[in-house]
Short mmCIF file of C-alpha atoms in Angstrom, two decimals:
data_model
loop_
_atom_site.label_atom_id
_atom_site.label_comp_id
_atom_site.label_asym_id
_atom_site.label_seq_id
_atom_site.Cartn_x
_atom_site.Cartn_y
_atom_site.Cartn_z
CA UNK K 1 -25.24 16.86 -18.58
CA UNK K 2 -24.28 17.12 -22.25
CA UNK K 3 -20.55 17.74 -21.95
CA UNK K 4 -20.27 19.01 -25.51
CA UNK K 5 -22.88 21.71 -24.91
CA UNK K 6 -21.36 22.67 -21.56
CA UNK K 7 -17.93 22.91 -23.14
CA UNK K 8 -19.24 25.18 -25.86
CA UNK K 9 -20.64 27.61 -23.28
CA UNK K 10 -17.38 27.36 -21.32
CA UNK K 11 -15.36 28.27 -24.42
CA UNK K 12 -17.55 31.25 -25.22
CA UNK K 13 -17.38 32.48 -21.59
CA UNK K 14 -13.59 32.17 -21.30
CA UNK K 15 -11.05 34.93 -21.94
CA UNK K 16 -7.43 34.52 -22.99
CA UNK K 17 -5.09 35.26 -20.07
CA UNK K 18 -1.77 34.33 -18.45
CA UNK K 19 -1.72 30.94 -16.71
CA UNK K 20 1.13 28.88 -15.20
CA UNK K 21 1.14 27.02 -18.55
CA UNK K 22 1.31 30.19 -20.68
CA UNK K 23 -1.52 32.03 -22.45
CA UNK K 24 -4.73 30.02 -22.27
CA UNK K 25 -8.49 30.47 -21.95
CA UNK K 26 -9.48 31.39 -18.37
CA UNK K 27 -12.99 31.18 -16.96
CA UNK K 28 -14.42 33.06 -13.95
CA UNK K 29 -16.58 31.77 -11.12
CA UNK K 30 -19.74 33.49 -12.35
CA UNK K 31 -19.55 31.63 -15.66
CA UNK K 32 -18.90 28.35 -13.83
CA UNK K 33 -21.91 28.90 -11.55
CA UNK K 34 -24.17 29.83 -14.44
CA UNK K 35 -23.20 26.70 -16.42
CA UNK K 36 -23.54 24.47 -13.35
CA UNK K 37 -27.03 25.82 -12.71
CA UNK K 38 -28.09 25.45 -16.33
CA UNK K 39 -26.82 21.88 -16.74
CA UNK K 40 -27.87 20.85 -13.19
CA UNK K 41 -24.30 19.85 -12.40
CA UNK K 42 -21.99 20.62 -9.49
CA UNK K 43 -19.46 23.40 -9.94
CA UNK K 44 -16.55 21.00 -9.54
CA UNK K 45 -17.85 18.94 -12.47
CA UNK K 46 -17.86 22.00 -14.73
CA UNK K 47 -14.40 23.07 -13.50
CA UNK K 48 -12.97 19.58 -14.07
CA UNK K 49 -14.48 19.48 -17.55
CA UNK K 50 -12.99 22.92 -18.28
CA UNK K 51 -9.50 21.94 -17.10
CA UNK K 52 -9.56 18.67 -19.00
CA UNK K 53 -10.13 20.77 -22.11
CA UNK K 54 -7.45 23.36 -21.43
CA UNK K 55 -9.71 26.02 -19.90
CA UNK K 56 -8.46 27.30 -16.54
CA UNK K 57 -10.83 28.30 -13.69
CA UNK K 58 -9.45 31.65 -12.53
CA UNK K 59 -9.89 30.86 -8.85
CA UNK K 60 -7.20 28.13 -8.93
CA UNK K 61 -4.60 29.94 -11.07
CA UNK K 62 -2.39 30.95 -8.16
CA UNK K 63 -2.21 27.36 -6.87
CA UNK K 64 -1.51 25.84 -10.22
CA UNK K 65 2.20 26.61 -10.43
CA UNK K 66 2.59 23.93 -7.79
CA UNK K 67 -0.42 21.80 -8.69
CA UNK K 68 -0.51 20.72 -12.32
CA UNK K 69 -3.58 20.66 -14.52
CA UNK K 70 -4.22 16.93 -14.25
CA UNK K 71 -3.55 17.06 -10.50
CA UNK K 72 -6.12 19.82 -10.07
CA UNK K 73 -8.59 17.67 -12.01
CA UNK K 74 -7.82 14.83 -9.60
CA UNK K 75 -8.62 17.09 -6.66
CA UNK K 76 -11.84 18.37 -8.24
CA UNK K 77 -12.96 14.80 -8.87
CA UNK K 78 -11.71 13.71 -5.42
CA UNK K 79 -13.85 12.68 -2.46
CA UNK K 80 -12.75 13.28 1.11
CA UNK K 81 -14.46 11.95 4.23
CA UNK K 82 -13.53 13.90 7.34
CA UNK K 83 -14.25 13.40 11.02
CA UNK K 84 -14.06 16.53 13.16
CA UNK K 85 -14.81 20.19 12.37
CA UNK K 86 -12.97 21.79 15.28
CA UNK K 87 -9.40 23.07 15.25
CA UNK K 88 -7.79 20.72 12.73
CA UNK K 89 -11.01 20.06 10.82
CA UNK K 90 -12.20 23.65 10.51
CA UNK K 91 -9.03 24.85 8.81
CA UNK K 92 -9.02 21.62 6.76
CA UNK K 93 -12.44 22.49 5.28
CA UNK K 94 -11.21 26.00 4.49
CA UNK K 95 -8.02 24.75 2.86
CA UNK K 96 -9.66 21.97 0.85
CA UNK K 97 -12.49 24.27 -0.31
CA UNK K 98 -10.06 26.96 -1.46
CA UNK K 99 -7.90 24.34 -3.16
CA UNK K 100 -10.84 22.89 -5.07
CA UNK K 101 -11.43 19.45 -3.61
CA UNK K 102 -14.76 18.55 -5.22
CA UNK K 103 -16.60 16.56 -2.58
CA UNK K 104 -16.17 16.66 1.17
CA UNK K 105 -18.27 14.62 3.57
CA UNK K 106 -17.77 15.75 7.16
CA UNK K 107 -19.18 14.95 10.56
CA UNK K 108 -19.05 16.64 13.98
CA UNK K 109 -21.74 16.58 16.65
CA UNK K 110 -20.49 19.59 18.62
CA UNK K 111 -21.73 23.16 18.82
CA UNK K 112 -19.31 26.09 19.08
CA UNK K 113 -18.32 27.24 22.57
CA UNK K 114 -16.33 30.23 23.74
CA UNK K 115 -13.33 27.98 24.48
CA UNK K 116 -13.11 27.15 20.74
CA UNK K 117 -12.48 30.78 19.70
CA UNK K 118 -8.72 30.62 20.40
CA UNK K 119 -8.09 28.29 17.45
CA UNK K 120 -11.04 26.95 15.50
CA UNK K 121 -11.21 28.56 12.06
CA UNK K 122 -14.97 28.07 11.66
CA UNK K 123 -15.78 29.53 15.07
CA UNK K 124 -16.72 33.15 15.67
CA UNK K 125 -18.95 35.29 17.85
CA UNK K 126 -21.78 34.89 15.34
CA UNK K 127 -21.85 31.09 15.53
CA UNK K 128 -21.47 30.48 19.29
CA UNK K 129 -23.99 27.82 20.31
CA UNK K 130 -24.53 26.69 16.73
CA UNK K 131 -23.56 23.29 15.27
CA UNK K 132 -20.09 23.13 13.76
CA UNK K 133 -21.54 21.16 10.84
CA UNK K 134 -23.82 24.07 9.90
CA UNK K 135 -21.00 26.59 10.11
CA UNK K 136 -18.85 24.39 7.87
CA UNK K 137 -21.51 24.26 5.16
CA UNK K 138 -21.95 28.04 5.23
CA UNK K 139 -18.22 28.74 5.21
CA UNK K 140 -17.60 26.35 2.36
CA UNK K 141 -20.40 27.86 0.31
CA UNK K 142 -19.07 31.36 0.84
CA UNK K 143 -15.51 30.36 -0.12
CA UNK K 144 -16.16 28.07 -3.05
CA UNK K 145 -19.67 27.11 -4.20
CA UNK K 146 -18.15 24.63 -6.64
CA UNK K 147 -17.31 22.35 -3.72
CA UNK K 148 -20.01 20.01 -2.45
CA UNK K 149 -19.71 19.79 1.32
CA UNK K 150 -22.17 17.67 3.23
CA UNK K 151 -21.74 17.97 6.97
CA UNK K 152 -23.69 16.02 9.53
CA UNK K 153 -24.06 17.07 13.17
CA UNK K 154 -23.46 13.70 14.79
CA UNK K 155 -20.96 11.66 16.78
CA UNK K 156 -20.25 8.37 15.06
CA UNK K 157 -19.25 4.93 16.28
CA UNK K 158 -17.27 2.40 14.26
CA UNK K 159 -20.29 1.45 12.14
CA UNK K 160 -20.96 5.13 11.51
CA UNK K 161 -17.34 5.67 10.45
CA UNK K 162 -17.61 2.76 8.01
CA UNK K 163 -20.66 4.36 6.42
CA UNK K 164 -18.99 7.79 6.30
CA UNK K 165 -15.97 6.32 4.51
CA UNK K 166 -17.99 4.58 1.82
CA UNK K 167 -16.84 5.63 -1.66
CA UNK K 168 -14.19 8.11 -0.56
CA UNK K 169 -10.60 8.48 -1.76
CA UNK K 170 -9.07 9.75 1.47
CA UNK K 171 -10.16 9.71 5.11
CA UNK K 172 -9.22 12.57 7.43
CA UNK K 173 -8.88 12.17 11.18
CA UNK K 174 -9.42 15.68 12.53
CA UNK K 175 -10.78 14.45 15.85
CA UNK K 176 -10.11 16.10 19.16
CA UNK K 177 -9.00 13.66 21.85
CA UNK K 178 -7.87 10.07 21.49
CA UNK K 179 -11.00 8.08 22.30
CA UNK K 180 -12.41 7.58 18.78
CA UNK K 181 -9.19 7.59 16.77
CA UNK K 182 -8.50 3.82 16.78
CA UNK K 183 -12.05 3.09 15.57
CA UNK K 184 -11.65 5.57 12.70
CA UNK K 185 -8.28 4.11 11.74
CA UNK K 186 -9.79 0.60 11.71
CA UNK K 187 -12.73 1.75 9.60
CA UNK K 188 -10.39 3.40 7.05
CA UNK K 189 -8.34 0.24 6.91
CA UNK K 190 -11.45 -1.88 6.36
CA UNK K 191 -12.60 0.46 3.58
CA UNK K 192 -9.15 0.29 2.00
CA UNK K 193 -8.59 4.06 2.03
CA UNK K 194 -5.55 6.01 3.23
CA UNK K 195 -6.08 7.89 6.49
CA UNK K 196 -4.46 11.26 7.09
CA UNK K 197 -4.20 11.86 10.81
CA UNK K 198 -2.73 14.49 13.10
CA UNK K 199 -2.87 15.74 16.65
CA UNK K 200 -1.14 18.21 18.94
CA UNK K 201 -0.51 19.28 22.50
CA UNK K 202 0.94 22.68 23.29
CA UNK K 203 3.72 23.55 20.84
CA UNK K 204 4.20 19.96 19.72
CA UNK K 205 2.27 17.74 17.39
CA UNK K 206 2.41 15.11 14.69
CA UNK K 207 1.04 14.22 11.28
CA UNK K 208 0.88 10.70 9.91
CA UNK K 209 -0.56 8.84 6.93
CA UNK K 210 -1.85 5.32 7.54
CA UNK K 211 -2.26 3.06 4.54
CA UNK K 212 -4.80 0.21 4.91
CA UNK K 213 -3.49 -2.45 7.28
CA UNK K 214 -0.48 -0.39 8.35
CA UNK K 215 0.44 0.47 11.92
CA UNK K 216 -0.59 4.03 12.76
CA UNK K 217 -0.80 6.53 15.61
CA UNK K 218 -4.22 5.02 16.45
CA UNK K 219 -2.43 1.83 17.50
CA UNK K 220 0.20 3.60 19.56
CA UNK K 221 -1.34 6.53 21.38
CA UNK K 222 -3.95 4.68 23.46
CA UNK K 223 -7.32 6.21 24.29
CA UNK K 224 -6.83 7.63 27.80
CA UNK K 225 -5.67 10.97 29.13
CA UNK K 226 -3.49 12.82 26.70
CA UNK K 227 -1.03 15.66 26.94
CA UNK K 228 -3.27 18.38 25.49
CA UNK K 229 -5.28 18.36 28.71
CA UNK K 230 -2.30 19.93 30.48
CA UNK K 231 -0.57 21.64 27.51
CA UNK K 232 -3.56 23.05 25.64
CA UNK K 233 -4.12 23.68 21.94
CA UNK K 234 -2.69 27.01 20.72
CA UNK K 235 -3.69 28.23 17.26
CA UNK K 236 -0.24 28.17 15.59
CA UNK K 237 0.25 24.46 16.31
CA UNK K 238 -3.33 23.63 15.26
CA UNK K 239 -2.97 25.49 11.98
CA UNK K 240 0.46 24.05 11.20
CA UNK K 241 -0.65 20.46 11.84
CA UNK K 242 -3.86 20.98 9.84
CA UNK K 243 -1.95 22.52 6.92
CA UNK K 244 0.51 19.64 6.73
CA UNK K 245 -2.40 17.20 6.85
CA UNK K 246 -4.16 19.09 4.03
CA UNK K 247 -1.06 18.91 1.86
CA UNK K 248 -1.02 15.11 2.25
CA UNK K 249 -4.75 14.88 1.47
CA UNK K 250 -4.13 16.85 -1.73
CA UNK K 251 -1.11 14.73 -2.61
CA UNK K 252 -3.10 11.50 -2.25
CA UNK K 253 -5.99 12.90 -4.33
CA UNK K 254 -3.55 13.67 -7.14
CA UNK K 255 -2.56 10.01 -7.23
CA UNK K 256 0.81 10.36 -5.54
CA UNK K 257 2.23 8.33 -2.72
CA UNK K 258 2.54 10.15 0.60
CA UNK K 259 6.08 10.31 2.00
CA UNK K 260 4.40 10.13 5.43
CA UNK K 261 2.82 6.72 4.74
CA UNK K 262 3.85 4.45 7.60
CA UNK K 263 5.60 7.35 9.28
CA UNK K 264 4.93 10.25 11.60
CA UNK K 265 6.22 13.77 11.18
CA UNK K 266 6.93 14.99 14.69
CA UNK K 267 6.79 18.74 15.11
CA UNK K 268 8.17 20.78 17.99
CA UNK K 269 7.49 24.48 17.49
CA UNK K 270 9.66 25.34 20.49
CA UNK K 271 12.88 24.34 18.72
CA UNK K 272 11.59 24.52 16.19
CA UNK K 273 12.32 21.00 14.95
CA UNK K 274 10.68 18.65 12.47
CA UNK K 275 11.57 14.99 12.54
CA UNK K 276 10.16 12.08 10.55
CA UNK K 277 9.95 8.77 12.38
CA UNK K 278 9.15 5.44 10.77
CA UNK K 279 6.69 3.28 12.68
CA UNK E 1 13.11 7.07 32.09
CA UNK E 2 13.30 6.25 35.80
CA UNK E 3 16.28 8.60 36.13
CA UNK E 4 14.28 11.35 34.40
CA UNK E 5 11.28 10.59 36.63
CA UNK E 6 9.07 9.75 33.64
CA UNK E 7 6.56 6.95 34.22
CA UNK E 8 6.50 4.08 31.71
CA UNK E 9 2.76 4.57 31.21
CA UNK E 10 3.33 8.19 30.16
CA UNK E 11 5.46 7.23 27.15
CA UNK E 12 3.54 5.95 24.13
CA UNK E 13 6.13 6.28 21.40
CA UNK E 14 9.86 5.75 21.73
CA UNK E 15 12.11 6.44 18.80
CA UNK E 16 15.84 6.00 18.40
CA UNK E 17 17.53 7.63 15.41
CA UNK E 18 14.16 8.31 13.74
CA UNK E 19 12.88 4.74 13.95
CA UNK E 20 10.30 3.39 16.37
CA UNK E 21 11.97 1.51 19.21
CA UNK E 22 10.95 -0.29 22.38
CA UNK E 23 11.76 -0.13 26.08
CA UNK E 24 14.34 -2.88 25.59
CA UNK E 25 16.22 -1.11 22.78
CA UNK E 26 19.87 -0.72 23.77
CA UNK E 27 21.28 2.77 23.33
CA UNK E 28 24.74 3.44 21.93
CA UNK E 29 26.83 6.60 22.26
CA UNK E 30 25.52 9.33 19.96
CA UNK E 31 22.03 7.80 19.53
CA UNK E 32 19.17 10.26 19.37
CA UNK E 33 16.36 9.22 21.68
CA UNK E 34 12.80 10.57 21.55
CA UNK E 35 10.05 9.90 24.08
CA UNK E 36 6.53 10.85 23.03
CA UNK E 37 3.49 10.99 25.32
CA UNK E 38 -0.13 10.38 24.30
CA UNK E 39 -1.08 13.35 22.16
CA UNK E 40 -4.59 13.71 20.77
CA UNK E 41 -5.52 17.37 20.70
CA UNK E 42 -7.26 18.94 17.74
#
């Protein structure tokens, strides 16, 4: 891609408008898509180029009071590898796609079942029986075509996790159940990437960030029976845990240290109480 | 935990005053104790 040429088309397609940083050129999604197609680039590349040159993609304007220009560029250029596209992972894809995280690599070998409908954002009557990976790709495309989501319908072992985490900036543990979590945490540690993890049972849950080599929930929780088998997974807890995880993913992609590194935020929606515990 | 009828194998994370602690941690008056089971739902 010739960035100079792309920038010229961006400038001519932008209109002056209000932004969190005052009056500035603003560009709409149709212009972004057209330029991406013409220059055979991904939408996120065009959006990052625009922002780096003071042109604001309209779709992110309402986030950008809280996320600065250079931070949004960091997210657009960021790469996330995510395991799980169920409760936590489905909403994660939605949130990251809306927020403009450029590249997401996800994996989940399941198909949607009726018992997923109570909480899983990507599930619906129209996708029952279909792979979660397929639904994720479609959903992401319909929300934000600038985001490149590759989703594989597979269950991975430790070697598979290592491959999935190659060349990523953040790993996301959105698994259901405890069995595979330690292997994912080890793989993230070996790859030297931060792992954002979370889980829940009933009205309680936790979110943690594990830096390479650090102790994490994967070392503590074991791999056997866990409390969700008797307490269930209601949608409010799933969505809260997923949202807090997404915020930490975004924070790490913008180059900031996570306050949850080496800690766990323990959530009890009955209280409600939030408590941070150091591990 | 015995008095509360909670089995040792059910508790995976113990924290006292927001820091991870162990079964042998001595409690003082006013300490806040948390017992966390295995939680893995998503």
